[in-house]
Amino acid sequence: MHIPLSWLNEFLKEPLSSFHHVSDLLTEAGLEVAGIEIITPGFDSVIVAEVLEVNKHPDADKLSLVRITDGTTEHALVTGASNCTPGMYVPFAPLDATVQGKKIKKATLRGIESYGMLLSAEEMGLENASTGIFDLSHDLKLGEPLAPYFSDEVIEIS
């Protein structure tokens, strides 16, 4: 049986902080812990950003010019996502972030420079298919890394 530590913590008054603590408790209860698998997302350095402004690209019908903030710095991007609207909280991969093994670099799309990338759930490796930018909860803090929200420890019990 495989049990995510995050799921197990939903049922406890005091969250368990580590696999070793959980393993000891389960062993004391008479269960055999066969191992642990650490699940990590397929992205690194992706942060929460807010869309400030969306304008039509002057030389492309299906592209938009987007201005975002990560809470401290504004960034200019070009996106093809049709669901990108001001006020959205979105996953932002700044320059040098890694997404699915590829490093994000400055790009020029139809004559306009783009300094990073807004991501869909598919691009983040969270869904098989998605149609637009991942719309994040406003409960998240701007500039906060997203990787911890998609990481977990899975305990295997024999």
XYZ file of N, CA and C in Angstrom:
474
model
N 0.846 -1.160 0.000
C 0.000 0.000 0.000
C 0.908 1.245 0.000
N 0.518 2.252 -0.792
C 1.263 3.507 -0.872
C 0.435 4.626 -0.244
N 1.050 5.362 0.695
C 0.352 6.433 1.402
C 1.180 7.714 1.312
N 0.642 8.778 0.689
C 1.350 10.060 0.670
C 1.376 10.672 2.072
N 2.511 11.180 2.466
C 2.656 11.809 3.779
C 1.693 12.996 3.909
N 1.517 13.750 2.825
C 0.605 14.904 2.876
C -0.821 14.451 3.172
N -1.245 13.328 2.599
C -2.587 12.800 2.834
C -2.730 12.349 4.287
N -1.731 11.647 4.784
C -1.752 11.165 6.160
C -1.852 12.331 7.142
N -1.152 13.420 6.848
C -1.158 14.591 7.733
C -2.524 15.276 7.811
N -3.367 15.073 6.796
C -4.701 15.675 6.820
C -5.557 15.116 7.953
N -5.225 13.914 8.431
C -6.023 13.257 9.447
C -5.452 13.399 10.863
N -4.332 14.057 11.009
C -3.656 14.142 12.303
C -3.772 15.544 12.899
N -3.834 15.614 14.220
C -3.887 16.908 14.897
C -2.561 17.647 14.764
N -1.465 16.892 14.874
C -0.130 17.472 14.715
C 0.526 16.822 13.510
N 0.892 17.616 12.495
C 1.487 17.043 11.290
C 2.800 16.308 11.582
N 3.002 15.229 10.868
C 4.255 14.473 10.961
C 5.278 15.150 10.065
N 6.449 15.386 10.595
C 7.416 16.196 9.870
C 8.322 15.407 8.938
N 8.503 14.119 9.207
C 9.451 13.394 8.368
C 9.051 11.942 8.207
N 9.581 11.354 7.163
C 9.345 9.943 6.881
C 9.827 9.070 8.036
N 10.958 9.411 8.616
C 11.527 8.591 9.688
C 10.596 8.532 10.899
N 9.997 9.655 11.240
C 9.054 9.707 12.351
C 7.838 8.824 12.040
N 7.307 8.957 10.830
C 6.161 8.148 10.409
C 6.527 6.674 10.410
N 7.690 6.347 9.884
C 8.146 4.960 9.820
C 8.215 4.338 11.215
N 8.760 5.076 12.173
C 8.839 4.583 13.554
C 7.451 4.335 14.137
N 6.533 5.267 13.915
C 5.180 5.129 14.454
C 4.455 3.931 13.821
N 4.598 3.761 12.510
C 3.940 2.647 11.832
C 4.534 1.307 12.262
N 5.840 1.263 12.442
C 6.496 0.035 12.895
C 6.025 -0.324 14.306
N 5.919 0.689 15.187
C 5.411 0.453 16.539
C 3.974 -0.069 16.518
N 3.208 0.299 15.480
C 1.812 -0.154 15.358
C 1.727 -1.545 14.729
N 2.893 -2.127 14.369
C 2.905 -3.477 13.822
C 2.895 -3.556 12.309
N 3.110 -2.445 11.643
C 3.141 -2.434 10.178
C 4.586 -2.391 9.693
N 4.839 -3.020 8.564
C 6.192 -3.025 8.004
C 6.296 -1.965 6.914
N 7.180 -1.017 7.134
C 7.424 0.025 6.140
C 8.488 -0.490 5.185
N 8.088 -0.643 3.917
C 8.990 -1.212 2.914
C 9.875 -0.157 2.263
N 9.450 1.092 2.273
C 10.278 2.116 1.651
C 9.553 3.433 1.515
N 10.238 4.349 0.891
C 9.684 5.675 0.656
C 10.076 6.121 -0.740
N 9.173 6.842 -1.370
C 9.457 7.431 -2.673
C 9.228 8.929 -2.532
N 10.209 9.704 -2.934
C 10.064 11.153 -2.883
C 9.618 11.619 -4.266
N 8.453 12.250 -4.304
C 7.876 12.736 -5.553
C 8.272 14.203 -5.708
N 8.893 14.533 -6.822
C 9.253 15.920 -7.087
C 8.655 16.332 -8.433
N 8.286 17.606 -8.558
C 7.694 18.060 -9.816
C 8.748 18.166 -10.918
N 8.278 18.293 -12.140
C 9.180 18.403 -13.290
C 9.580 19.832 -13.589
N 9.658 20.654 -12.553
C 10.061 22.046 -12.754
C 10.838 22.537 -11.546
N 11.648 23.558 -11.768
C 12.480 24.136 -10.719
C 12.500 25.650 -10.902
N 12.439 26.377 -9.824
C 12.491 27.849 -9.803
C 11.251 28.515 -10.370
N 10.148 27.794 -10.496
C 8.877 28.375 -10.935
C 8.229 29.023 -9.717
N 7.753 30.261 -9.899
C 7.196 31.030 -8.785
C 5.794 31.541 -9.114
N 5.124 32.054 -8.095
C 3.790 32.642 -8.246
C 3.947 34.084 -8.726
N 3.166 34.442 -9.751
C 3.173 35.811 -10.264
C 1.732 36.258 -10.516
N 1.549 37.555 -10.591
C 0.232 38.113 -10.904
C 0.284 38.815 -12.250
N -0.715 38.568 -13.066
C -0.822 39.239 -14.366
C -1.336 40.653 -14.124
N -0.562 41.640 -14.584
C -0.938 43.042 -14.413
C -1.655 43.594 -15.636
N -1.185 43.167 -16.808
C -1.701 43.760 -18.043
C -1.552 42.773 -19.192
N -2.545 42.728 -20.066
C -2.512 41.875 -21.262
C -2.914 42.740 -22.455
N -2.056 42.760 -23.474
C -2.330 43.515 -24.702
C -2.090 42.636 -25.915
N -2.769 42.962 -26.986
C -2.603 42.223 -28.227
C -1.201 42.460 -28.797
N -0.591 41.405 -29.310
C 0.709 41.524 -29.979
C 0.477 42.280 -31.290
N 1.327 43.263 -31.605
C 1.092 44.061 -32.818
C 1.272 43.286 -34.118
N 2.016 42.172 -34.095
C 2.295 41.447 -35.334
C 1.824 40.001 -35.329
N 0.933 39.644 -34.399
C 0.460 38.256 -34.346
C -0.926 38.208 -33.715
N -1.865 37.573 -34.394
C -3.242 37.489 -33.898
C -3.384 36.593 -32.677
N -2.559 35.546 -32.569
C -2.722 34.571 -31.495
C -1.743 34.765 -30.340
N -1.001 35.859 -30.333
C -0.064 36.137 -29.247
C -0.481 37.394 -28.490
N -0.128 37.429 -27.210
C -0.405 38.601 -26.376
C 0.867 39.046 -25.666
N 0.951 40.353 -25.411
C 2.031 40.917 -24.608
C 1.512 41.011 -23.177
N 2.271 40.475 -22.249
C 1.825 40.378 -20.863
C 2.859 41.034 -19.957
N 2.354 41.785 -18.985
C 3.203 42.350 -17.948
C 2.757 41.706 -16.640
N 3.730 41.133 -15.904
C 3.432 40.443 -14.647
C 4.326 40.988 -13.544
N 3.973 40.642 -12.305
C 4.846 40.948 -11.168
C 4.983 39.699 -10.310
N 6.173 39.539 -9.738
C 6.401 38.444 -8.790
C 6.367 38.981 -7.355
N 5.864 40.195 -7.211
C 5.782 40.833 -5.897
C 6.868 41.847 -5.662
N 7.973 41.721 -6.397
C 9.067 42.683 -6.258
C 9.503 43.253 -7.607
N 9.402 42.459 -8.660
C 9.886 42.862 -9.973
C 8.813 42.624 -11.027
N 8.739 43.543 -11.982
C 7.840 43.341 -13.118
C 8.608 42.698 -14.262
N 7.902 41.862 -15.032
C 8.500 41.145 -16.161
C 7.595 41.292 -17.373
N 8.218 41.376 -18.565
C 7.473 41.455 -19.821
C 7.598 40.128 -20.551
N 6.450 39.595 -20.982
C 6.414 38.286 -21.628
C 5.520 38.320 -22.857
N 5.713 37.332 -23.711
C 4.806 37.077 -24.826
C 4.195 35.712 -24.565
N 2.863 35.615 -24.701
C 2.200 34.334 -24.488
C 1.185 34.069 -25.591
N 0.940 32.804 -25.825
C -0.087 32.391 -26.773
C -1.342 31.927 -26.070
N -1.359 31.986 -24.745
C -2.512 31.512 -23.972
C -3.664 32.503 -24.079
N -4.838 31.995 -24.440
C -6.005 32.863 -24.614
C -6.712 33.168 -23.290
N -6.409 32.407 -22.231
C -7.103 32.614 -20.954
C -6.362 33.555 -20.006
N -5.299 34.174 -20.442
C -4.490 35.046 -19.595
C -5.196 36.398 -19.431
N -5.567 36.726 -18.170
C -6.285 37.969 -17.907
C -5.670 38.690 -16.706
N -5.791 40.015 -16.660
C -5.264 40.765 -15.520
C -5.896 40.289 -14.212
N -5.067 40.210 -13.176
C -5.527 39.776 -11.868
C -5.279 38.299 -11.589
N -5.029 37.502 -12.633
C -4.754 36.072 -12.434
C -3.449 35.878 -11.693
N -3.412 34.870 -10.825
C -2.158 34.394 -10.251
C -1.750 33.205 -11.108
N -0.503 33.230 -11.582
C -0.049 32.251 -12.562
C 1.330 31.701 -12.208
N 1.658 30.490 -12.704
C 3.016 29.974 -12.540
C 3.938 30.681 -13.539
N 5.005 31.247 -13.017
C 5.957 31.982 -13.850
C 7.327 31.318 -13.771
N 7.841 30.941 -14.933
C 9.192 30.384 -15.031
C 10.106 31.504 -15.526
N 10.872 32.113 -14.612
C 11.784 33.177 -15.042
C 12.961 32.607 -15.826
N 13.766 33.478 -16.371
C 14.957 33.046 -17.103
C 15.793 32.128 -16.215
N 16.305 31.064 -16.794
C 17.140 30.042 -16.153
C 16.365 29.041 -15.296
N 15.044 29.187 -15.165
C 14.243 28.149 -14.505
C 14.262 26.915 -15.399
N 14.014 25.750 -14.808
C 13.974 24.510 -15.575
C 12.551 23.961 -15.555
N 12.040 23.644 -16.748
C 10.699 23.084 -16.887
C 10.801 21.852 -17.774
N 10.471 20.685 -17.199
C 10.533 19.411 -17.915
C 11.900 19.204 -18.577
N 12.954 19.554 -17.841
C 14.318 19.333 -18.299
C 14.872 20.389 -19.244
N 14.086 21.403 -19.555
C 14.549 22.457 -20.462
C 14.691 23.773 -19.710
N 15.815 24.451 -19.941
C 16.085 25.730 -19.287
C 15.368 26.849 -20.049
N 14.709 27.723 -19.316
C 13.989 28.857 -19.907
C 15.003 29.939 -20.265
N 14.934 30.374 -21.518
C 15.838 31.411 -22.014
C 15.023 32.558 -22.601
N 15.661 33.702 -22.718
C 15.019 34.845 -23.355
C 14.685 34.457 -24.792
N 13.488 34.821 -25.236
C 13.065 34.495 -26.597
C 12.539 35.756 -27.273
N 12.604 35.769 -28.581
C 12.016 36.850 -29.355
C 10.920 36.250 -30.221
N 9.679 36.688 -29.967
C 8.527 36.159 -30.690
C 7.898 37.277 -31.516
N 8.021 37.139 -32.827
C 7.505 38.149 -33.761
C 8.031 39.551 -33.432
N 9.333 39.621 -33.120
C 9.987 40.903 -32.892
C 9.911 41.439 -31.472
N 9.245 40.749 -30.559
C 9.112 41.207 -29.171
C 9.843 40.230 -28.252
N 10.689 40.778 -27.357
C 11.433 39.921 -26.431
C 10.545 39.475 -25.270
N 10.729 38.217 -24.870
C 9.978 37.622 -23.773
C 10.964 37.110 -22.735
N 10.792 37.566 -21.493
C 11.729 37.266 -20.419
C 11.132 36.264 -19.432
N 10.927 35.046 -19.899
C 10.359 34.001 -19.072
C 9.138 33.403 -19.736
N 8.405 32.590 -18.969
C 7.279 31.862 -19.539
C 6.198 31.635 -18.490
N 4.950 31.837 -18.884
C 3.810 31.465 -18.053
C 3.467 30.031 -18.408
N 3.071 29.233 -17.411
C 2.939 27.789 -17.630
C 1.511 27.278 -17.471
N 1.205 26.291 -18.287
C -0.035 25.535 -18.125
C 0.255 24.352 -17.213
N -0.788 23.695 -16.746
C -0.618 22.493 -15.922
C 0.072 21.395 -16.726
N -0.189 21.343 -18.018
C 0.476 20.352 -18.883
C 1.974 20.624 -18.962
N 2.361 21.868 -19.153
C 3.779 22.215 -19.234
C 4.504 21.950 -17.920
N 3.770 22.012 -16.812
C 4.355 21.727 -15.501
C 4.415 20.230 -15.220
N 3.813 19.419 -16.107
C 3.812 17.974 -15.925
C 2.741 17.496 -14.961
N 1.708 18.307 -14.732
C 0.662 17.975 -13.778
C -0.584 17.388 -14.432
N -0.744 17.601 -15.733
C -1.879 17.071 -16.486
C -1.382 16.577 -17.838
N -2.150 15.670 -18.437
C -1.799 15.183 -19.773
C -2.109 16.213 -20.842
N -3.134 17.007 -20.623
C -3.512 18.043 -21.591
C -4.176 19.187 -20.842
N -3.897 20.398 -21.263
C -4.568 21.566 -20.690
C -4.674 22.623 -21.778
N -5.602 23.552 -21.586
C -5.898 24.505 -22.652
C -5.398 25.917 -22.405
N -4.793 26.176 -21.277
C -4.326 27.534 -21.022
C -3.438 27.609 -19.807
N -3.116 28.827 -19.437
C -2.268 29.081 -18.278
C -2.974 28.552 -17.029
N -2.203 27.943 -16.137
C -2.712 27.407 -14.873
C -3.129 28.592 -13.997
N -4.393 28.665 -13.644
C -4.942 29.729 -12.811
C -4.769 29.330 -11.346
N -3.826 29.954 -10.652
C -3.502 29.599 -9.270
C -4.400 30.322 -8.272
N -4.465 29.785 -7.073
C -5.238 30.384 -5.989
C -4.603 31.697 -5.540
N -5.458 32.655 -5.200
C -4.971 33.931 -4.662
C -4.513 33.792 -3.211
N -4.656 32.604 -2.638
C -4.140 32.356 -1.286
C -2.619 32.244 -1.282
N -2.031 32.007 -2.457
C -0.578 31.890 -2.561
C 0.050 33.277 -2.500
N 1.306 33.317 -2.098
C 2.040 34.580 -1.965
C 2.855 34.823 -3.234
N 2.803 36.032 -3.745
C 3.584 36.379 -4.936
C 5.069 36.135 -4.674
N 5.741 35.554 -5.647
C 7.163 35.261 -5.541
C 7.471 33.939 -4.872
N 6.458 33.277 -4.318
C 6.638 32.015 -3.606
C 6.931 30.879 -4.589
N 7.906 30.022 -4.273
C 8.190 28.865 -5.138
C 7.007 27.894 -5.150
N 6.714 27.315 -6.310
C 5.597 26.372 -6.436
C 5.991 24.916 -6.205
N 7.260 24.578 -6.343
C 7.688 23.177 -6.219
C 7.231 22.507 -4.921
N 7.310 23.168 -3.753
C 6.882 22.485 -2.525
C 5.415 22.050 -2.526
N 4.575 22.734 -3.285
C 3.157 22.372 -3.346
C 2.922 21.095 -4.156
N 3.892 20.713 -4.963
C 3.731 19.549 -5.830
C 4.756 18.468 -5.524
N 5.368 18.539 -4.337
C 6.324 17.539 -3.869
C 5.682 16.762 -2.730
N 6.079 15.515 -2.564
C 5.537 14.717 -1.468
C 6.428 13.516 -1.216
N 6.233 12.915 -0.045
C 6.867 11.644 0.292
C 5.760 10.601 0.324
N 5.984 9.496 -0.381
C 4.995 8.413 -0.412
C 5.590 7.220 0.321
N 4.868 6.760 1.338
C 5.318 5.640 2.165
C 4.724 4.351 1.633
N 5.566 3.349 1.474
C 5.087 2.043 1.041
C 5.047 1.113 2.249
N 3.855 0.586 2.517
C 3.670 -0.337 3.642
C 3.420 -1.727 3.078
N 4.168 -2.704 3.566
C 4.015 -4.093 3.089
C 2.770 -4.733 3.674
